[in-house]
PDB file of C-alpha atoms and ligand atoms in Angstrom:
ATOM      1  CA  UNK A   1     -19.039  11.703 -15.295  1.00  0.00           C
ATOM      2  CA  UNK A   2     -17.017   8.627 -16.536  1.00  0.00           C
ATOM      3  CA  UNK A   3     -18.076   5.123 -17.840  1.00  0.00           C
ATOM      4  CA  UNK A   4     -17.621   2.555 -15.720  1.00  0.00           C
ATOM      5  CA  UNK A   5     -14.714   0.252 -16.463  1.00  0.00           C
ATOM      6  CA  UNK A   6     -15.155  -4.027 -15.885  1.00  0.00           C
ATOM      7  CA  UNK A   7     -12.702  -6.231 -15.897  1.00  0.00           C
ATOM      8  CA  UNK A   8     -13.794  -9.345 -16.786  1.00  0.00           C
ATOM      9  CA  UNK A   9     -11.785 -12.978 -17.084  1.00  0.00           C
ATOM     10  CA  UNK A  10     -10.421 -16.513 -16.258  1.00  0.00           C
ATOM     11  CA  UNK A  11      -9.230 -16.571 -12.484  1.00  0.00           C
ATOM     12  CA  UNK A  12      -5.553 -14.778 -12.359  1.00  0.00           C
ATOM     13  CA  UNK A  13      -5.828 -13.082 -15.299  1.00  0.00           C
ATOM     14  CA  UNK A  14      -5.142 -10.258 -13.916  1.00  0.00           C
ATOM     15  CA  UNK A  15      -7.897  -8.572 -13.208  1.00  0.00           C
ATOM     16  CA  UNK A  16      -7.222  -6.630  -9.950  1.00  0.00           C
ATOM     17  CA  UNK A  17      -3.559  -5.835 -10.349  1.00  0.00           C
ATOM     18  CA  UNK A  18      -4.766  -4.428 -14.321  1.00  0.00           C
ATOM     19  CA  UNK A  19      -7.850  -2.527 -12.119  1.00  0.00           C
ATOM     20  CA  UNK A  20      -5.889  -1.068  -9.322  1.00  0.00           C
ATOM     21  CA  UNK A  21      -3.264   0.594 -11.721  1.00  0.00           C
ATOM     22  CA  UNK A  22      -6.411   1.796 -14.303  1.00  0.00           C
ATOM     23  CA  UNK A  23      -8.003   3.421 -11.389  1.00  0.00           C
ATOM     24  CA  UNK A  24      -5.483   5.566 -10.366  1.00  0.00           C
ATOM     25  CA  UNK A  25      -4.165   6.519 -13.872  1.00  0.00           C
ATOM     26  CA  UNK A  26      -7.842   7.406 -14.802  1.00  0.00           C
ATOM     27  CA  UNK A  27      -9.309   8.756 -12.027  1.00  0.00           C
ATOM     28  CA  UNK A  28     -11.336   6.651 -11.496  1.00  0.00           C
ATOM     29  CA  UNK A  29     -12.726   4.485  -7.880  1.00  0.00           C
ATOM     30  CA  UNK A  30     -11.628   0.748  -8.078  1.00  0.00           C
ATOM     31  CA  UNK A  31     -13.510  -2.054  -6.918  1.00  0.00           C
ATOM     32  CA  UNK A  32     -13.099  -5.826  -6.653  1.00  0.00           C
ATOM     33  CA  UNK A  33     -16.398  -7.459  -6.472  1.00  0.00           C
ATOM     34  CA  UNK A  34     -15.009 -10.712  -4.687  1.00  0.00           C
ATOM     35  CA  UNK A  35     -13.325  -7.926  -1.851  1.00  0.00           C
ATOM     36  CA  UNK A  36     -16.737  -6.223  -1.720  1.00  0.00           C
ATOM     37  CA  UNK A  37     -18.968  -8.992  -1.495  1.00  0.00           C
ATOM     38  CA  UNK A  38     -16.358 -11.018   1.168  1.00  0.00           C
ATOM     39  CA  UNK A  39     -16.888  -7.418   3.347  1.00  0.00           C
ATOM     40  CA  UNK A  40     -20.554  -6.927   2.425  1.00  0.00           C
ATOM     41  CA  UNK A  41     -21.737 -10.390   3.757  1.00  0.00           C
ATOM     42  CA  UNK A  42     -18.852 -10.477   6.837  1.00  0.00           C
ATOM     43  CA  UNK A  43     -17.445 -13.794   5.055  1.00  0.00           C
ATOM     44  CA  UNK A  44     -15.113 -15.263   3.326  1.00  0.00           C
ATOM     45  CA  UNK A  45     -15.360 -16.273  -0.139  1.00  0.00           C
ATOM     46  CA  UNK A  46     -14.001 -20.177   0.976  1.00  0.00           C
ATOM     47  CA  UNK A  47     -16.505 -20.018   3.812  1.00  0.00           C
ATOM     48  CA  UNK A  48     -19.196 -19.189   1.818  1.00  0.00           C
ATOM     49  CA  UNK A  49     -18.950 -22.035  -0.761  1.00  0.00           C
ATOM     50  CA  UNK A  50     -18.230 -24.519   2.165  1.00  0.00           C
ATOM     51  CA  UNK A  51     -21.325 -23.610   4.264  1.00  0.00           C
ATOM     52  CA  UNK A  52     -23.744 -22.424   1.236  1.00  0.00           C
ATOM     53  CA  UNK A  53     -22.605 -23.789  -1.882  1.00  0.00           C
ATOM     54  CA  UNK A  54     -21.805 -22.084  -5.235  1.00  0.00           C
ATOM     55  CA  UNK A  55     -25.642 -21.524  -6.063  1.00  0.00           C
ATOM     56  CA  UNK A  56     -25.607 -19.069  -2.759  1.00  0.00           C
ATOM     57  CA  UNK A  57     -22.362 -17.357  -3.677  1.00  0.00           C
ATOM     58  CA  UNK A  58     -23.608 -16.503  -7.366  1.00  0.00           C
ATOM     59  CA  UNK A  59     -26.991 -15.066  -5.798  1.00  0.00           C
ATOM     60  CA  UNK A  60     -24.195 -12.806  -3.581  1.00  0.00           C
ATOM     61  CA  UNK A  61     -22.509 -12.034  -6.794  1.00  0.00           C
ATOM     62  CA  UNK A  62     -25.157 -11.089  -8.213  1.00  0.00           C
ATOM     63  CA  UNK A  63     -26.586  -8.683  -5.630  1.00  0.00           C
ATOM     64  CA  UNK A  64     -22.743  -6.750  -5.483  1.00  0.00           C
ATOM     65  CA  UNK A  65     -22.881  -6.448  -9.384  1.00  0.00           C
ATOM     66  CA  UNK A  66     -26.444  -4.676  -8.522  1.00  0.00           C
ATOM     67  CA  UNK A  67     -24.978  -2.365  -6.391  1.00  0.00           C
ATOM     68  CA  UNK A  68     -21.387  -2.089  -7.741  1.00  0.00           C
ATOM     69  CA  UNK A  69     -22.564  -1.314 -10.908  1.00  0.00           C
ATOM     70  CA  UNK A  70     -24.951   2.046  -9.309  1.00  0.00           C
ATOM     71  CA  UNK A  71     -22.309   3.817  -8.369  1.00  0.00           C
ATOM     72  CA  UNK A  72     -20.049   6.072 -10.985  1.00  0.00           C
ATOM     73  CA  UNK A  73     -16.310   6.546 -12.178  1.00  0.00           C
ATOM     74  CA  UNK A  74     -15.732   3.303 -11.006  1.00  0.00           C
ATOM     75  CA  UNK A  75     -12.852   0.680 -12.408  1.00  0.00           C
ATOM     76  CA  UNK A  76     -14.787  -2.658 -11.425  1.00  0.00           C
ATOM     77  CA  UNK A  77     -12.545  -5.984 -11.324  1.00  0.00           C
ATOM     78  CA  UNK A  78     -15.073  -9.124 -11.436  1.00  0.00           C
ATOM     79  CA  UNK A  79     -15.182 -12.355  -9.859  1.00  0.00           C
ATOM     80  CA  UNK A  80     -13.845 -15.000 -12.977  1.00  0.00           C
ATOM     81  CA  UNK A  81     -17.267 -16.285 -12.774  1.00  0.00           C
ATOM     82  CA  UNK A  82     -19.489 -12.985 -12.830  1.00  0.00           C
ATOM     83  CA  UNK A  83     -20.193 -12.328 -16.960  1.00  0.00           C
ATOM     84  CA  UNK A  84     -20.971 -16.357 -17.232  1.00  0.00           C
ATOM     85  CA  UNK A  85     -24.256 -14.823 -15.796  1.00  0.00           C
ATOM     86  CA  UNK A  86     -26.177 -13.034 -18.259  1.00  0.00           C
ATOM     87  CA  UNK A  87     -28.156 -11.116 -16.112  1.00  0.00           C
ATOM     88  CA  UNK A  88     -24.775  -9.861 -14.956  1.00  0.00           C
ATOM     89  CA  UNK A  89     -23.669  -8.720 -18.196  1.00  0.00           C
ATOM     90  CA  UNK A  90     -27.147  -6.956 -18.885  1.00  0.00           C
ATOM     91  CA  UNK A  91     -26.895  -4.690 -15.881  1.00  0.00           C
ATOM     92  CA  UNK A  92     -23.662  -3.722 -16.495  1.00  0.00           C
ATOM     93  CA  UNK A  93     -24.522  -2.816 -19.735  1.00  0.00           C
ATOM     94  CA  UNK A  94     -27.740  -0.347 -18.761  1.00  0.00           C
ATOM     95  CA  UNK A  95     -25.447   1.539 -16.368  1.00  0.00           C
ATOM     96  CA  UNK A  96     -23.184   1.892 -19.327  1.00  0.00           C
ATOM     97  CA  UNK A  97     -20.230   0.176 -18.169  1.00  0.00           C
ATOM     98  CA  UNK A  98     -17.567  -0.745 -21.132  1.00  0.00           C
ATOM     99  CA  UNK A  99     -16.860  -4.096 -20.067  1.00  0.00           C
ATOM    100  CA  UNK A 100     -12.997  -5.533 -21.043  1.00  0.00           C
ATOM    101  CA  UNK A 101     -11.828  -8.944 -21.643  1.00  0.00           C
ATOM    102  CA  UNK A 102      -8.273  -9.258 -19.855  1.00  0.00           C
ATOM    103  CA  UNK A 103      -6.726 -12.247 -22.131  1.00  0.00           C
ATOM    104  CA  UNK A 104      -4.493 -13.788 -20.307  1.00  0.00           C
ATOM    105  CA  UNK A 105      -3.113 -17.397 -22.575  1.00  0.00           C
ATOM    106  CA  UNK A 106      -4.017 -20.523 -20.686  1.00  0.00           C
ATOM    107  CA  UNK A 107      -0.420 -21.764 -19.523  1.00  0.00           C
ATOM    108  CA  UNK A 108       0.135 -18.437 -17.632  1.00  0.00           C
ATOM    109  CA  UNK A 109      -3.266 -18.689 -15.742  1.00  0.00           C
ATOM    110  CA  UNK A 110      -2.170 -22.442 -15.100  1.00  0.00           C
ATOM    111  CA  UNK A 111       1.241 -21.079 -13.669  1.00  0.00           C
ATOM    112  CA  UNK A 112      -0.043 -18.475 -11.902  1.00  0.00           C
ATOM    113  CA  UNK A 113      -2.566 -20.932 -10.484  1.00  0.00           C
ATOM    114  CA  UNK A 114      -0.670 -23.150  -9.622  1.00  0.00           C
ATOM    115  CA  UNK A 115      -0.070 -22.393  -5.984  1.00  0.00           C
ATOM    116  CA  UNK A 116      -3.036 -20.824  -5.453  1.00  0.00           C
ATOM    117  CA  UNK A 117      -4.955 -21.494  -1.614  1.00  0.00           C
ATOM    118  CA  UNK A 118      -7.899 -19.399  -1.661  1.00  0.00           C
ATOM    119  CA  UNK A 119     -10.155 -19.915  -4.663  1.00  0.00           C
ATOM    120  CA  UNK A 120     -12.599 -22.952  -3.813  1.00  0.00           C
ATOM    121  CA  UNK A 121     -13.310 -24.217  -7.361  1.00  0.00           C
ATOM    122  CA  UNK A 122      -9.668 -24.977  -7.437  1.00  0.00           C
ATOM    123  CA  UNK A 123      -8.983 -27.089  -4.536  1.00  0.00           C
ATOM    124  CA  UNK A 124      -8.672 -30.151  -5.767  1.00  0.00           C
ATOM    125  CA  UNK A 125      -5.970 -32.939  -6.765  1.00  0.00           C
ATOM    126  CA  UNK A 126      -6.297 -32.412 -10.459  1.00  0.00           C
ATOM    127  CA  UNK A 127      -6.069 -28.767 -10.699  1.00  0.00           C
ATOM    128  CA  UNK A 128      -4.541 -28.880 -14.142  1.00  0.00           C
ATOM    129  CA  UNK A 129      -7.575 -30.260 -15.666  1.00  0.00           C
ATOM    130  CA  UNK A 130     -10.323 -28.495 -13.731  1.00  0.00           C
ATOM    131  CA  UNK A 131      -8.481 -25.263 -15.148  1.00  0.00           C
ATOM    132  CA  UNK A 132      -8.465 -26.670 -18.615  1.00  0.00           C
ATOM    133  CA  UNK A 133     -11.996 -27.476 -18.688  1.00  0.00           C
ATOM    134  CA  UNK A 134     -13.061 -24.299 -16.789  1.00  0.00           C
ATOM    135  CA  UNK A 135     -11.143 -22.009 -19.149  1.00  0.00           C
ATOM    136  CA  UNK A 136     -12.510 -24.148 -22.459  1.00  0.00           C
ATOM    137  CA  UNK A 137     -16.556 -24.173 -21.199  1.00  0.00           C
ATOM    138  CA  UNK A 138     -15.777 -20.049 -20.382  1.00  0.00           C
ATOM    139  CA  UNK A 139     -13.478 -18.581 -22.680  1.00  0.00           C
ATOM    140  CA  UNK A 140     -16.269 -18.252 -25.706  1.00  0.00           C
ATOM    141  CA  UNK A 141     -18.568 -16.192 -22.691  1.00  0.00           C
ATOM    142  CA  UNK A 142     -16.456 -14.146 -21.866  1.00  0.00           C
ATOM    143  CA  UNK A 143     -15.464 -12.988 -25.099  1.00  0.00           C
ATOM    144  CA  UNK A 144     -19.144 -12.701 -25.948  1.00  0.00           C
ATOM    145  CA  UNK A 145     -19.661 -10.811 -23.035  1.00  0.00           C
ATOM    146  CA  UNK A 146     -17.160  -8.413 -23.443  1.00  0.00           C
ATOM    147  CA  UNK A 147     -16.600  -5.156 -25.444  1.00  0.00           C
ATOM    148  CA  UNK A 148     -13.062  -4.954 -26.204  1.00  0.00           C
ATOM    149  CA  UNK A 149     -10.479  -8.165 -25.589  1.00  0.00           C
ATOM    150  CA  UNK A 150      -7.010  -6.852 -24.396  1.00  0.00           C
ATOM    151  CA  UNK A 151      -4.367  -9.253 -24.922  1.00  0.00           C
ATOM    152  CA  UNK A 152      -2.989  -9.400 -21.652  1.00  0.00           C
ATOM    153  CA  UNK A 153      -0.011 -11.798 -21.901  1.00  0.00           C
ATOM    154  CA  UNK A 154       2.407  -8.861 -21.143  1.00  0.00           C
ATOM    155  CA  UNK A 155       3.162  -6.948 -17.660  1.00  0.00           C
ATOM    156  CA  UNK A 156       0.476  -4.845 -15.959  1.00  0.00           C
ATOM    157  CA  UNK A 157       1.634  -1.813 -16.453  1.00  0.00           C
ATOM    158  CA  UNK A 158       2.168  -2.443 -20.388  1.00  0.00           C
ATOM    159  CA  UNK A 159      -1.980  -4.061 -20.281  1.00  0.00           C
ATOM    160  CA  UNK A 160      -2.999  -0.523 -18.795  1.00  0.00           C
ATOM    161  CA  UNK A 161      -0.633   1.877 -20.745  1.00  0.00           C
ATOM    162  CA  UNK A 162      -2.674  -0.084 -23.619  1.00  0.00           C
ATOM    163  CA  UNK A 163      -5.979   0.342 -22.323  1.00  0.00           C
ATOM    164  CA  UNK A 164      -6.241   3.799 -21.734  1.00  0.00           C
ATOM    165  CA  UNK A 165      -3.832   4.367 -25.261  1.00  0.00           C
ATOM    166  CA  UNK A 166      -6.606   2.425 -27.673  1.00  0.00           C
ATOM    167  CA  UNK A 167      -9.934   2.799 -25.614  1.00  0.00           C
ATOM    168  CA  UNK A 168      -9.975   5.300 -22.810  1.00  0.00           C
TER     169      UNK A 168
HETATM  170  C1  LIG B 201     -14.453 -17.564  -9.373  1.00  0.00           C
HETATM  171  C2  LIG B 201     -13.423 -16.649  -9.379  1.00  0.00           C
HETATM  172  C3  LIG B 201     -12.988 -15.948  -8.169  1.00  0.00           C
HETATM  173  C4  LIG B 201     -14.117 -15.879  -7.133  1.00  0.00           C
HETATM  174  C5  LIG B 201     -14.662 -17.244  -6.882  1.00  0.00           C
HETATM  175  C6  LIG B 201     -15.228 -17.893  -8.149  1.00  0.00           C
HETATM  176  C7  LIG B 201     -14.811 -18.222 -10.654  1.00  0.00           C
HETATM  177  O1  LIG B 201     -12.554 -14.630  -8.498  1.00  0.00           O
HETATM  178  O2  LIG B 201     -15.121 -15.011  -7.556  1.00  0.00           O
HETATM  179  O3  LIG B 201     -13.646 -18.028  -6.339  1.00  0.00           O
HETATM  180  O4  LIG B 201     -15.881 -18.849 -10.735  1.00  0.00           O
HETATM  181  O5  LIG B 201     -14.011 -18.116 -11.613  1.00  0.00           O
HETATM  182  P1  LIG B 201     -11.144 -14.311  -9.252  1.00  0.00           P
HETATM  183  O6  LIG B 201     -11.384 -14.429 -10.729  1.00  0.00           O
HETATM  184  O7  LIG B 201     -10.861 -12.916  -8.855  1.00  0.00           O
HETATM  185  O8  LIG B 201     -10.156 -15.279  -8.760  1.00  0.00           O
END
């Protein structure tokens, strides 16, 4: 049996390209909690902020991260907002999960942002800002929440060949 892998970190940091690759090269099942919880309630995750609210969609979260985190050999990529919730964190850690910081520097999460259409907490005018803010109130979380930070200002491939080099 293998740990679980998360992936935890700031919206387009590169969580589910990093998790995809990881799974494969470590035999391992990938999942992507927004992907399982946008199947699991029939919904998307735009849709459910718009008719619920955030509150609703972190109760969701939470619920995948209870289930996610059950099964084994898994590569889990989370939501940007998951590990803010400590209750999160602490299941993850009783099923044993290592949990990974992807540390991707602010002005490359505000490029690769930039365009972006489909995460709800970032359509608004002054995207710039609401990014800044964001990735100042949660960078100091996620860090605490995580076992190992991976500095991952370089291409995927180079973030994985690093992972499974120094920690897998
Ligand atoms: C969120 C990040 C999103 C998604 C939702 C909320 C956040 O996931 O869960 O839009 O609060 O940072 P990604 O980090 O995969 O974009």
């Amino acid at each position: 049996m293998k740990e679980n892998i998360v992936l935890c970190g700031f919206m387009g940091c590169g969580k589910t390209s990093v998790g995809k690759i990881l799974a494969q090269k470590t035999g391992r099942t990938f999942c992507d909690t927004d992907l399982y919880l946008e199947d699991k309630f029939g919904m998307e995750i735009t849709e459910i902020f718009n008719r619920y609210g955030e509150q609703r969609f972190r109760e969701m979260e939470n619920e995948v991260v209870k289930e996610v985190s059950a099964k084994q050999n898994m590569v889990i990529a989370c939501g940007g907002g998951t590990v803010l919730r400590e209750e999160n964190v602490k299941i993850f850690r009783e099923n044993k999960s290592k949990i990974f910081l992807l540390d991707t520097p602010i002005e490359m999460l505000q490029e690769r942002l930039s365009a972006d259409v489909k995460r709800p907490l970032l359509q608004k005018p002054n995207r710039q800002e609401i990014i800044e803010e964001l990735y100042s109130e949660r960078i100091h979380q996620y860090r605490a929440a995580a076992d190992e930070i991976i500095p991952a200002d370089m291409p995927v491939i180079a973030v994985v060949k690093k992972m499974i080099k120094e920690y897998l």
